[in-house]
Tab-separated table of C-alpha atoms (C1' of nucleotides) in Angstrom:
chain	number	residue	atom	x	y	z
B	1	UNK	CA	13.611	-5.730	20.818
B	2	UNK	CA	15.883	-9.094	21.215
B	3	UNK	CA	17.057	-10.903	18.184
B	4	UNK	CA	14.336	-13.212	16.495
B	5	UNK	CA	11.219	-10.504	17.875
B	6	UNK	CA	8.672	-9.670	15.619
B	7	UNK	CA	8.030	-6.370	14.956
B	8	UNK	CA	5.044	-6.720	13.021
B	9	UNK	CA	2.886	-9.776	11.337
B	10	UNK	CA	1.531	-9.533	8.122
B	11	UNK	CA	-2.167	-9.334	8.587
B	12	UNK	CA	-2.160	-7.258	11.696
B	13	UNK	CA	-3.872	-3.558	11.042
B	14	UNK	CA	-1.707	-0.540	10.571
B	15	UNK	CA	-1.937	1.311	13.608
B	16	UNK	CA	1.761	3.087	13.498
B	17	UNK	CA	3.947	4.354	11.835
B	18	UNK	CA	7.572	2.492	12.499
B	19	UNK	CA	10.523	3.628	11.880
B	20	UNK	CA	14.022	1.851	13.332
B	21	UNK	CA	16.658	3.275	15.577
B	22	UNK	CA	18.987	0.477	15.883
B	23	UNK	CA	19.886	-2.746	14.467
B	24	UNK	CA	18.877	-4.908	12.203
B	25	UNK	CA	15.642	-6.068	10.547
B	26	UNK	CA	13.868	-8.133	7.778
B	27	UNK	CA	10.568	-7.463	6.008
B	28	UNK	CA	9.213	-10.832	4.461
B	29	UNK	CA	6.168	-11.950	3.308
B	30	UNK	CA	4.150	-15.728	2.730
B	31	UNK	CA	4.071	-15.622	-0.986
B	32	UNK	CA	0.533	-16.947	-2.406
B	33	UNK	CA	2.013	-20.075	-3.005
B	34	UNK	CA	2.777	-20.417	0.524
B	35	UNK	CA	6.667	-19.893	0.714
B	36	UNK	CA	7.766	-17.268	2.671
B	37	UNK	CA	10.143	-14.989	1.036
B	38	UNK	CA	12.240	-11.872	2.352
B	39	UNK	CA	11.426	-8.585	0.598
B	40	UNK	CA	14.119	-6.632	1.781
B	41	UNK	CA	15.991	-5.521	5.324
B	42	UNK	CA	15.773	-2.444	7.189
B	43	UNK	CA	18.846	-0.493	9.041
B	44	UNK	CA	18.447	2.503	11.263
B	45	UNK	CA	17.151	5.343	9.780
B	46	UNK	CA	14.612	3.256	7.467
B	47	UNK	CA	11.074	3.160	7.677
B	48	UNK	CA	10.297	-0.170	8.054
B	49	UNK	CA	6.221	0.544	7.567
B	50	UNK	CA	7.258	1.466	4.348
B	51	UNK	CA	4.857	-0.716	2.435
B	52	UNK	CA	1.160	-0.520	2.112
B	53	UNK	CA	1.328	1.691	5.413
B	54	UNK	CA	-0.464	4.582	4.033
B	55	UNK	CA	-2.324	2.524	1.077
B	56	UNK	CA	-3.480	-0.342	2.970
B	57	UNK	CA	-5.568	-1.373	6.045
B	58	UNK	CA	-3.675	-4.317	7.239
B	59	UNK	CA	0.184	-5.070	6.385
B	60	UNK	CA	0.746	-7.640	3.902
B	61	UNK	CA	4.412	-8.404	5.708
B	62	UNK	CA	6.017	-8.759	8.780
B	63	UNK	CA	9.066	-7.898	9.650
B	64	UNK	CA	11.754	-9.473	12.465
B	65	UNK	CA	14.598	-8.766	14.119
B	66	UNK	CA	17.920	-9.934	12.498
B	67	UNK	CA	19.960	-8.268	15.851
B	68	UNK	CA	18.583	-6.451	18.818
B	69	UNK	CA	17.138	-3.443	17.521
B	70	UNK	CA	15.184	-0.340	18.765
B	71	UNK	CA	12.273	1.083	16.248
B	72	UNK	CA	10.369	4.295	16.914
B	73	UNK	CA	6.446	4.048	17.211
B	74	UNK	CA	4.329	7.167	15.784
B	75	UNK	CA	0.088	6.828	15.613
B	76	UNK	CA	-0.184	6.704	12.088
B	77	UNK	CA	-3.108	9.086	12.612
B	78	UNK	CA	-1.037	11.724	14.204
B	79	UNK	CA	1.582	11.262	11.357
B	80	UNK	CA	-1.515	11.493	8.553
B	81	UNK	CA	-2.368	15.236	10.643
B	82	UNK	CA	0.823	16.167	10.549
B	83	UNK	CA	0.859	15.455	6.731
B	84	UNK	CA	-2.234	17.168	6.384
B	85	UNK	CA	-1.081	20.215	8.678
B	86	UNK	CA	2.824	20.615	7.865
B	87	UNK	CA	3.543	20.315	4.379
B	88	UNK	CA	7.588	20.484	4.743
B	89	UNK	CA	6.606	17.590	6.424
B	90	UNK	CA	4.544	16.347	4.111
B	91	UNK	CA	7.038	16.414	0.666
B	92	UNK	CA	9.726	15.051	2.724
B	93	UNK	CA	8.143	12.081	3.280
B	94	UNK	CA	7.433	11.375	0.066
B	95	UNK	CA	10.586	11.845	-1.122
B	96	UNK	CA	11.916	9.428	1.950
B	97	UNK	CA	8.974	7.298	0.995
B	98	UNK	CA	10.147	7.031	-2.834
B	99	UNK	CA	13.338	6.722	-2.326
B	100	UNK	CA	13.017	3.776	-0.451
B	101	UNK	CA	10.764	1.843	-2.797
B	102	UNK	CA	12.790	2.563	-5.357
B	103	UNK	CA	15.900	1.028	-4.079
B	104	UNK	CA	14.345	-2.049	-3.032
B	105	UNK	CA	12.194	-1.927	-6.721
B	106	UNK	CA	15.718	-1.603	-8.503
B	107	UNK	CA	17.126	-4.308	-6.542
B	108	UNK	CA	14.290	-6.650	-7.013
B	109	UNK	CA	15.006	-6.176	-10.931
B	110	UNK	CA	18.627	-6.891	-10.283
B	111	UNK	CA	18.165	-10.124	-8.674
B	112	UNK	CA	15.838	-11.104	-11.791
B	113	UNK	CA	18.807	-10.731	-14.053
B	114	UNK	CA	21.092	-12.562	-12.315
B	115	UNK	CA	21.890	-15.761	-12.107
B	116	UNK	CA	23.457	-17.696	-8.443
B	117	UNK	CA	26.333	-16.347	-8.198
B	118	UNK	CA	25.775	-12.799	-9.019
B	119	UNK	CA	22.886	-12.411	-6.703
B	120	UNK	CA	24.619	-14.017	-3.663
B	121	UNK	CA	27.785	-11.671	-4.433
B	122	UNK	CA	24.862	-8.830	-4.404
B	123	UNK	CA	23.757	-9.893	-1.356
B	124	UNK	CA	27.119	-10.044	0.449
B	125	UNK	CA	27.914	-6.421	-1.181
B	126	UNK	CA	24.916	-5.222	0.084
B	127	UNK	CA	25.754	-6.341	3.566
B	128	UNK	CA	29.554	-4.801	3.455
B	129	UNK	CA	28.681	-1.728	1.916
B	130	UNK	CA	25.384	-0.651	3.021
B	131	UNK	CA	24.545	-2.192	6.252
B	132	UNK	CA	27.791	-2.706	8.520
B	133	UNK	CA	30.151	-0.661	5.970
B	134	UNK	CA	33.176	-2.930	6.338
B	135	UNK	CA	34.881	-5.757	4.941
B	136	UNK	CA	34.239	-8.092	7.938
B	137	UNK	CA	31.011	-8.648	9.502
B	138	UNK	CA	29.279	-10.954	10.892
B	139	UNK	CA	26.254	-12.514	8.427
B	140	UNK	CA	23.164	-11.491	10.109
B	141	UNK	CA	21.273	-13.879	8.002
B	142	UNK	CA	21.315	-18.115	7.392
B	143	UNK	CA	21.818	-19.368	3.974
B	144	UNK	CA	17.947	-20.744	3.945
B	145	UNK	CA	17.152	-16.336	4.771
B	146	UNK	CA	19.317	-15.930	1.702
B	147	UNK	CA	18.192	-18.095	-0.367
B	148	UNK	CA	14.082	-17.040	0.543
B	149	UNK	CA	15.860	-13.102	-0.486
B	150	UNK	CA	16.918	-13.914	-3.865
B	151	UNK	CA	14.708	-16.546	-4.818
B	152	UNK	CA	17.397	-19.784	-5.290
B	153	UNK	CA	17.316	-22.849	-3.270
B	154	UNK	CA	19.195	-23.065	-0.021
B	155	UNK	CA	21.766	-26.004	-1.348
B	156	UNK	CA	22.499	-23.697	-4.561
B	157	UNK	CA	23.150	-20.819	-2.021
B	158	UNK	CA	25.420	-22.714	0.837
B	159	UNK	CA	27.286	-24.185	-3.284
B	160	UNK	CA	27.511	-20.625	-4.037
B	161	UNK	CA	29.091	-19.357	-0.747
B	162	UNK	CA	31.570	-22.520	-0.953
B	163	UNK	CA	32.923	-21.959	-4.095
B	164	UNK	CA	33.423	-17.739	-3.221
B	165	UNK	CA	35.715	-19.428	-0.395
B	166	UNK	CA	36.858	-22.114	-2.011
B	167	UNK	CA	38.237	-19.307	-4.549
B	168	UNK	CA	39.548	-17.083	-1.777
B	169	UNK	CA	37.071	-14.421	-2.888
B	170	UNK	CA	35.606	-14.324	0.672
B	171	UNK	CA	36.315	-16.198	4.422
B	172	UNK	CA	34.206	-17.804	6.804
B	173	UNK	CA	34.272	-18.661	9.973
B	174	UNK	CA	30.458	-19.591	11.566
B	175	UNK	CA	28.776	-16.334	10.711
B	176	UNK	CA	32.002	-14.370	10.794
B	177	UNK	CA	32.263	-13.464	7.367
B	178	UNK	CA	35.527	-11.565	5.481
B	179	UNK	CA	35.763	-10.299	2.511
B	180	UNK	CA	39.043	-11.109	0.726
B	181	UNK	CA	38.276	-10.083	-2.769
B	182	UNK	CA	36.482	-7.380	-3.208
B	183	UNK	CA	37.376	-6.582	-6.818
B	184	UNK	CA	36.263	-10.337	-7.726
B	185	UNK	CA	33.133	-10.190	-5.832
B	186	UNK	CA	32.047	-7.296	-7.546
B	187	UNK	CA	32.670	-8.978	-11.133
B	188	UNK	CA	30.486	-11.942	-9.994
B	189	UNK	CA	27.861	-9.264	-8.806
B	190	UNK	CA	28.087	-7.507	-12.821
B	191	UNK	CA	28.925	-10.602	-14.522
B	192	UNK	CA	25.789	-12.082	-14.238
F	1	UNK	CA	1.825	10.080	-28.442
F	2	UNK	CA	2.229	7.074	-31.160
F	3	UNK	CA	3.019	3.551	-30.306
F	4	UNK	CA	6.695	3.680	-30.451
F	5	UNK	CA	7.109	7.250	-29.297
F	6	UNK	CA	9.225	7.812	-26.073
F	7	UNK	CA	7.707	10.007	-22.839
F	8	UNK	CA	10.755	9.383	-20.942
F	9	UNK	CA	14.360	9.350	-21.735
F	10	UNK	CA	16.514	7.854	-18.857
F	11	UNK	CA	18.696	10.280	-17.892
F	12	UNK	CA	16.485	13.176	-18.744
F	13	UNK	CA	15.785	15.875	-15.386
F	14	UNK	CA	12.580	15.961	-13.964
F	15	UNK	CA	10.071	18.935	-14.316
F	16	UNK	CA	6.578	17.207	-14.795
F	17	UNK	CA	4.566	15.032	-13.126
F	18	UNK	CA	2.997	12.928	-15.370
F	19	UNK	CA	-0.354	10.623	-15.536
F	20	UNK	CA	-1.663	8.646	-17.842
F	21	UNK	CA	-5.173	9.217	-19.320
F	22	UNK	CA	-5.168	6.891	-22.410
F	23	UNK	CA	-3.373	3.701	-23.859
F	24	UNK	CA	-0.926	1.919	-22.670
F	25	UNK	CA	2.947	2.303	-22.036
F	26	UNK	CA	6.237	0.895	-20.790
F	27	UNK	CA	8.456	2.032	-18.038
F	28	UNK	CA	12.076	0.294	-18.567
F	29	UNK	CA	15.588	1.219	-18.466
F	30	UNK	CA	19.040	0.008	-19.091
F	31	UNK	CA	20.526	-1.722	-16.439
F	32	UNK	CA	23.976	-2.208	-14.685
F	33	UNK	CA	25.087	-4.933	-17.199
F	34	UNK	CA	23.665	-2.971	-19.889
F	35	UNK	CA	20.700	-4.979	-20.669
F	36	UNK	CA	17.262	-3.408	-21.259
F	37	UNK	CA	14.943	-4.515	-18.505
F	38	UNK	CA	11.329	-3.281	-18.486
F	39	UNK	CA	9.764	-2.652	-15.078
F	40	UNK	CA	6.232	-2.499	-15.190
F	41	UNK	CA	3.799	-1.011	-17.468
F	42	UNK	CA	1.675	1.828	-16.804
F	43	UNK	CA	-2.027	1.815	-17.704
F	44	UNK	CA	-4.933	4.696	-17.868
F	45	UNK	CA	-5.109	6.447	-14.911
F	46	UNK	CA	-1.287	5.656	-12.967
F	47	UNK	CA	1.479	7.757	-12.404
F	48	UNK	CA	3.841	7.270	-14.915
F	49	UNK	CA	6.271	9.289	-13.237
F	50	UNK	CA	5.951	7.402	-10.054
F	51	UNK	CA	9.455	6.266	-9.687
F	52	UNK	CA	12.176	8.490	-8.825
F	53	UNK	CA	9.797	11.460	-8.941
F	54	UNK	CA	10.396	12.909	-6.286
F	55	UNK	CA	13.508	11.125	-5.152
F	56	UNK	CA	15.725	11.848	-7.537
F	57	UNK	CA	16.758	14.776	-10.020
F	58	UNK	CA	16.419	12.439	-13.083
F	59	UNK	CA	14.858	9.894	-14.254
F	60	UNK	CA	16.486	6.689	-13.802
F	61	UNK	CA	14.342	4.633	-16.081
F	62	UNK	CA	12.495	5.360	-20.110
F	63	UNK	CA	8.823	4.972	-20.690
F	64	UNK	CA	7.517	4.626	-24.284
F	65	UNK	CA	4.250	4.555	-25.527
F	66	UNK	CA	2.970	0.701	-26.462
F	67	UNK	CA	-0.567	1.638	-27.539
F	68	UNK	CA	-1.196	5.026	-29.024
F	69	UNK	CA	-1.419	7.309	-25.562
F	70	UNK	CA	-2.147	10.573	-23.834
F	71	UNK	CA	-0.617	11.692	-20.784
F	72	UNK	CA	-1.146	14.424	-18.823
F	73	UNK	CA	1.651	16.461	-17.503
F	74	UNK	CA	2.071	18.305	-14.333
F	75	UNK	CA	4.809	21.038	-13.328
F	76	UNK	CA	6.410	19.146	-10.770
F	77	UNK	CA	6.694	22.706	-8.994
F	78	UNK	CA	3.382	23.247	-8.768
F	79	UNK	CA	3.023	19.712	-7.512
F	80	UNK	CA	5.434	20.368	-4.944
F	81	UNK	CA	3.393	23.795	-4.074
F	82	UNK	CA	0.450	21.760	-3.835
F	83	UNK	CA	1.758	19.303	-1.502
F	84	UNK	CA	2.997	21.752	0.519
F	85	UNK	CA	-0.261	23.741	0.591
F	86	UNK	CA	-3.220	20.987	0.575
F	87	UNK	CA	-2.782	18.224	2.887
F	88	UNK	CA	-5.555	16.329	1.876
F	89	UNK	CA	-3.718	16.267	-1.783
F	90	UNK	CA	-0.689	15.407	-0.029
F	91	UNK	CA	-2.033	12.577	1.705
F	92	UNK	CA	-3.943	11.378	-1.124
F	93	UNK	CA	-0.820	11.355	-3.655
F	94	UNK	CA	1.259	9.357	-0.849
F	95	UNK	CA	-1.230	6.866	-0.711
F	96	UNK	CA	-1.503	6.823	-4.540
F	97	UNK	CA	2.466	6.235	-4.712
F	98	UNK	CA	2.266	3.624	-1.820
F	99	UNK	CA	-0.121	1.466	-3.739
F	100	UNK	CA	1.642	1.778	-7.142
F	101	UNK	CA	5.007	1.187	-5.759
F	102	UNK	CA	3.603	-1.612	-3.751
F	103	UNK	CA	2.197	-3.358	-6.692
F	104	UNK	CA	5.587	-3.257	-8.923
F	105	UNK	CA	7.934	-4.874	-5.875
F	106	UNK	CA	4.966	-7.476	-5.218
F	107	UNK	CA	4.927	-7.992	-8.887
F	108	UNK	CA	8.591	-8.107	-8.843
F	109	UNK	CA	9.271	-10.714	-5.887
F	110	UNK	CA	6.173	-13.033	-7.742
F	111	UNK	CA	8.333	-13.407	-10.465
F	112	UNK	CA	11.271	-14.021	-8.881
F	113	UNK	CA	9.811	-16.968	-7.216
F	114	UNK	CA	8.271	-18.239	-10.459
F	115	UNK	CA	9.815	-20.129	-13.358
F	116	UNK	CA	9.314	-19.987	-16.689
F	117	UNK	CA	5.849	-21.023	-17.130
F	118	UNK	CA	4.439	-19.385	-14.037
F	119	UNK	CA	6.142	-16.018	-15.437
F	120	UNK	CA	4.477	-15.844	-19.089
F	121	UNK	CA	1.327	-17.088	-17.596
F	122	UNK	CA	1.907	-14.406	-15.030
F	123	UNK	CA	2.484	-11.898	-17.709
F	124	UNK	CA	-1.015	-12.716	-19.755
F	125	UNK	CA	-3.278	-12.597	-16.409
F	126	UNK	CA	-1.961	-9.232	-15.904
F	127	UNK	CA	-3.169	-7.857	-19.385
F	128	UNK	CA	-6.063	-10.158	-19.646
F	129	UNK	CA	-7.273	-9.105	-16.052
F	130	UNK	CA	-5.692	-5.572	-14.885
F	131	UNK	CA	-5.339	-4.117	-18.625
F	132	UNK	CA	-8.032	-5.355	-21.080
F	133	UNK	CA	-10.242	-6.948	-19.040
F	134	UNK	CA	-10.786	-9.450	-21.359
F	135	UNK	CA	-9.818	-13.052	-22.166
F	136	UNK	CA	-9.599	-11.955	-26.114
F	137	UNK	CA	-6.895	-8.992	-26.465
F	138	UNK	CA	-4.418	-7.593	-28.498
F	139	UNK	CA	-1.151	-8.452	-27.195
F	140	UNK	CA	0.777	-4.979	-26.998
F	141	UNK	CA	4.376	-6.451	-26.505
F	142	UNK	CA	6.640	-8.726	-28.522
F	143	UNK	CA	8.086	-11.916	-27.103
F	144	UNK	CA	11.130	-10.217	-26.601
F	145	UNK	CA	9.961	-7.182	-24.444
F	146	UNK	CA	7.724	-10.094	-22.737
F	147	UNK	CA	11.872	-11.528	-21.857
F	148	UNK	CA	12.764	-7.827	-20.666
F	149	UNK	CA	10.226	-7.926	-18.081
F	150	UNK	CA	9.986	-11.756	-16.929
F	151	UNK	CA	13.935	-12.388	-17.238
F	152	UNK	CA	14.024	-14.918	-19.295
F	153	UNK	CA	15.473	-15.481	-22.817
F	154	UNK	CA	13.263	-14.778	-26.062
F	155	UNK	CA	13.713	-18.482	-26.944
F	156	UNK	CA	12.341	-19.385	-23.626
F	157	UNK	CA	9.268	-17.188	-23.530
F	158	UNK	CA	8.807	-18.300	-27.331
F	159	UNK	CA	8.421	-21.717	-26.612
F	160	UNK	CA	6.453	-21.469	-23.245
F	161	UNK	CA	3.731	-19.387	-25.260
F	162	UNK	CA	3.919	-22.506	-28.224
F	163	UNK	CA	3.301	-24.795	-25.282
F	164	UNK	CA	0.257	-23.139	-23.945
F	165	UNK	CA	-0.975	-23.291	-27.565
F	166	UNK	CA	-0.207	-26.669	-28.202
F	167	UNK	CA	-2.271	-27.646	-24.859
F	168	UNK	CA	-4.840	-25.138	-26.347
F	169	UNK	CA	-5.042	-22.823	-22.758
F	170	UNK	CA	-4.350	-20.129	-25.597
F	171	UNK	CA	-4.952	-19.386	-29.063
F	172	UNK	CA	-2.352	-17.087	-31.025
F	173	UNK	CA	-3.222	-15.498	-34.591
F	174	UNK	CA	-0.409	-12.551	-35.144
F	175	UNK	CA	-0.802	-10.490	-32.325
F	176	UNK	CA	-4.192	-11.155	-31.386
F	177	UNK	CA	-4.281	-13.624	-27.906
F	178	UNK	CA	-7.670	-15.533	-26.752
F	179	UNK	CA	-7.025	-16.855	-23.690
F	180	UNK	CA	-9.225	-20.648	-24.020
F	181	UNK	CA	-8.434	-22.631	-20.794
F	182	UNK	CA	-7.921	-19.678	-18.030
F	183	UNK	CA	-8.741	-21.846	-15.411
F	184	UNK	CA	-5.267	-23.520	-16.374
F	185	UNK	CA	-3.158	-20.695	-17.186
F	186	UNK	CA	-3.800	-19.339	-13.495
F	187	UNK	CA	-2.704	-23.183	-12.312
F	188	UNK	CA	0.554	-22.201	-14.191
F	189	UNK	CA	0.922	-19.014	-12.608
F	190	UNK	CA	0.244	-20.396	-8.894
F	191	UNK	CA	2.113	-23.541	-9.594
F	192	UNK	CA	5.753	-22.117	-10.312
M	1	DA	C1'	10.444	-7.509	-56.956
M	2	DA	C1'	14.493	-7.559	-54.285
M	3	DC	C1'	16.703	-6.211	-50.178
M	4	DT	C1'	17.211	-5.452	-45.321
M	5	DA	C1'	15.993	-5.872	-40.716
M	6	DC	C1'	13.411	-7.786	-37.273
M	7	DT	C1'	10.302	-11.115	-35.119
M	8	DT	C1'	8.710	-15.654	-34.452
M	9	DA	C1'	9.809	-20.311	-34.362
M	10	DT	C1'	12.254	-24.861	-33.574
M	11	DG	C1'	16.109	-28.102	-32.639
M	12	DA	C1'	20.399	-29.413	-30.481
M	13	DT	C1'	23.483	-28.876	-26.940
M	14	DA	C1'	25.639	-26.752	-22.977
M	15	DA	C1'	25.087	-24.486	-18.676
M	16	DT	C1'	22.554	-23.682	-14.700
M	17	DT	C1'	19.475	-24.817	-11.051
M	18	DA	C1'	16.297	-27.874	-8.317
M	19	DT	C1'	15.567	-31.866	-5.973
M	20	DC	C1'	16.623	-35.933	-3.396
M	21	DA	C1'	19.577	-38.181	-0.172
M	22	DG	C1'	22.640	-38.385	3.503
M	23	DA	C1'	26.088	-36.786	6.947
M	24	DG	C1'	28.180	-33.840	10.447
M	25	DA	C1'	27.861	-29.751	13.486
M	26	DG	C1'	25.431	-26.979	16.505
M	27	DT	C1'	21.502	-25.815	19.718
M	28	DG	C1'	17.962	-26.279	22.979
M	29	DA	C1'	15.042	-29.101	25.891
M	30	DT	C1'	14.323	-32.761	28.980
H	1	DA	C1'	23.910	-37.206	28.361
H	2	DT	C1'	20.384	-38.120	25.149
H	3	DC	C1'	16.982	-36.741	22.038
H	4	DA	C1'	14.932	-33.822	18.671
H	5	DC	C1'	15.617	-30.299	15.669
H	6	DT	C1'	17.677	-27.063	12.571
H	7	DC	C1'	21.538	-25.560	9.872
H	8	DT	C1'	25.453	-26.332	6.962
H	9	DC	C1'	27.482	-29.068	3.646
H	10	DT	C1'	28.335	-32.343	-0.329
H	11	DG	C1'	27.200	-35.635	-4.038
H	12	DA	C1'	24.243	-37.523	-7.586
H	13	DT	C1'	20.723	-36.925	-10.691
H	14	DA	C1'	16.763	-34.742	-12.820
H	15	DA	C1'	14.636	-30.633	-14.432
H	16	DT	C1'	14.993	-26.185	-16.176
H	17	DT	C1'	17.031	-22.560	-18.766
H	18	DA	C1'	20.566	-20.342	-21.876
H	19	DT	C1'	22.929	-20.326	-25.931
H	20	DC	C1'	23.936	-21.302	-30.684
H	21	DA	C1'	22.308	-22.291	-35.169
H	22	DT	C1'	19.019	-22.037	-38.583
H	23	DA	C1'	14.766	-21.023	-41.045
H	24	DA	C1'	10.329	-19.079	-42.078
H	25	DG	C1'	7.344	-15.120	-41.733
H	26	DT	C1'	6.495	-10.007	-41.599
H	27	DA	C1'	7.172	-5.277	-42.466
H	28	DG	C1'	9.375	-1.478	-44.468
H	29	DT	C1'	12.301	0.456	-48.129
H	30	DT	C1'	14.132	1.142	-52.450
DNA sequence: AACTACTTATGATAATTATCAGAGAGTGAT
DNA sequence: ATCACTCTCTGATAATTATCATAAGTAGTT
């Protein structure tokens, strides 16, 4: 799956269960008043039919490819027998299951108490420490994708990203990004 | 359990499972910054101990009761047994989960999208429609725990209620809410 | 009643964010 | 190369929200 595929489209019936190898992905939604907004990405090893796959008929996301990626197709009936026949099985899903809606229900909570700068220093954090775990990557995502994440408008985000290099906190180069500060970027991500 | 009395201690291990039969409660918890932040609330007949269940050894979040309550509680063994043993239950629970979890980050990314007026209108659908069914109810939080869950200040939620009862969409005496003009108040909470 | 603590309420001001406008860089198509 | 389009970026201004201050109301306690 190239770069830019869709994976699936919100509306489309849940016929598998998907989980991804490799790469990079985004699950986002059109919001009821019509804006589409990012929910939350998925890196290998994460389910990405996490939501509503087991307590919905049709998804109510889609999710794309941020980088060539490879996901894993199951029939979602042949996972349900298995969760019916194997119970092992069975707990550790939910477990997988919970774990992952919790994270991205936690994180959802964070962004609400933030304010600009604290949720784009989240978002870079999130990037360097849980997706590519390093200090230099390159930003798989444009300011407008970062602004439809944490719910600001794309000026206020590209204003935010500015000032972090204008104050040496992090580097840019096209979507080569480096983090210089990392103590400082963290304070913007607790300091509000 | 009294209004007031706490189910859930953050912090606390997990041994039961826990459901709600009666009243009404809160699920909250103290976040990074140290702020209180409530969640969601739970209402007859959900999980209460849907989040970090069965993902984590202890609970990362409170719940305390809003309305007098009762809440039925579970060995979380025995849960686990049954899982393990029925997979119809097991099936059944995950879809249970799915749709609760579903409904708190949906809830969550609304709100981030929303401003101030779209939140506290936001906030009285929810009881009027998904709690009490009713436009004339009891309003089971204060303005401040109404803050803790929308993200805004106490001033700011203060004032947007006073506006919807100077334009007479609701009518306030102590803690009883009629909701007068709901035709507007869900403009308000599709319109930012 | 007097006291304390907390909630609700309102105003004034500061801080933050959205919106509008415009410009330059990059990308793809023809 | 030119055109159309999107993305990044910045400035100016308007709208929104937070914060500080203050006061009235409410409830519980002594």
């Amino acid at each position: 799956m190239k770069t830019g595929d869709l994976l699936i489209k919100q509306g489309d019936t849940i016929k598998d269960f998907i989980y991804l190898k490799e790469g990079l992905v985004k699950l986002y939604r059109k919001s009821e008043q019509g804006q589409t907004q990012i929910i939350s990405f998925g890196k290998p090893y994460d389910f990405v039919s996490l939501l509503s796959v087991f307590s919905d008929e049709k998804y109510n996301y889609s999710v794309s490819a941020l980088e060539d990626s490879v996901a894993c197709l199951f029939d979602l009936n042949e996972i349900k027998a298995l969760i019916k026949s194997n119970g092992e099985f069975a707990l550790h899903l939910i477990q997988t299951q919970n774990r992952a809606s919790d994270r991205i229900i936690m994180n959802s909570l964070d962004l609400l108490q933030k304010r600009l700068y604290g949720r784009v220093a989240n978002v870079l954090l999130y990037f360097s420490d849980e997706v590519y775990k390093s200090d230099e990557f390159e930003l798989p995502i444009s300011r407008k994708e970062m602004a439809q994440f944490i719910g600001m408008s794309i000026e206020n985000v590209i204003r935010a990203i500015s000032a972090f290099r204008k104050d040496k906190i992090i580097q840019v180069y096209g979507k080569d990004l480096s983090i210089l500060d990392k103590k400082r970027l963290k304070q913007m991500n607790d300091f509000s």
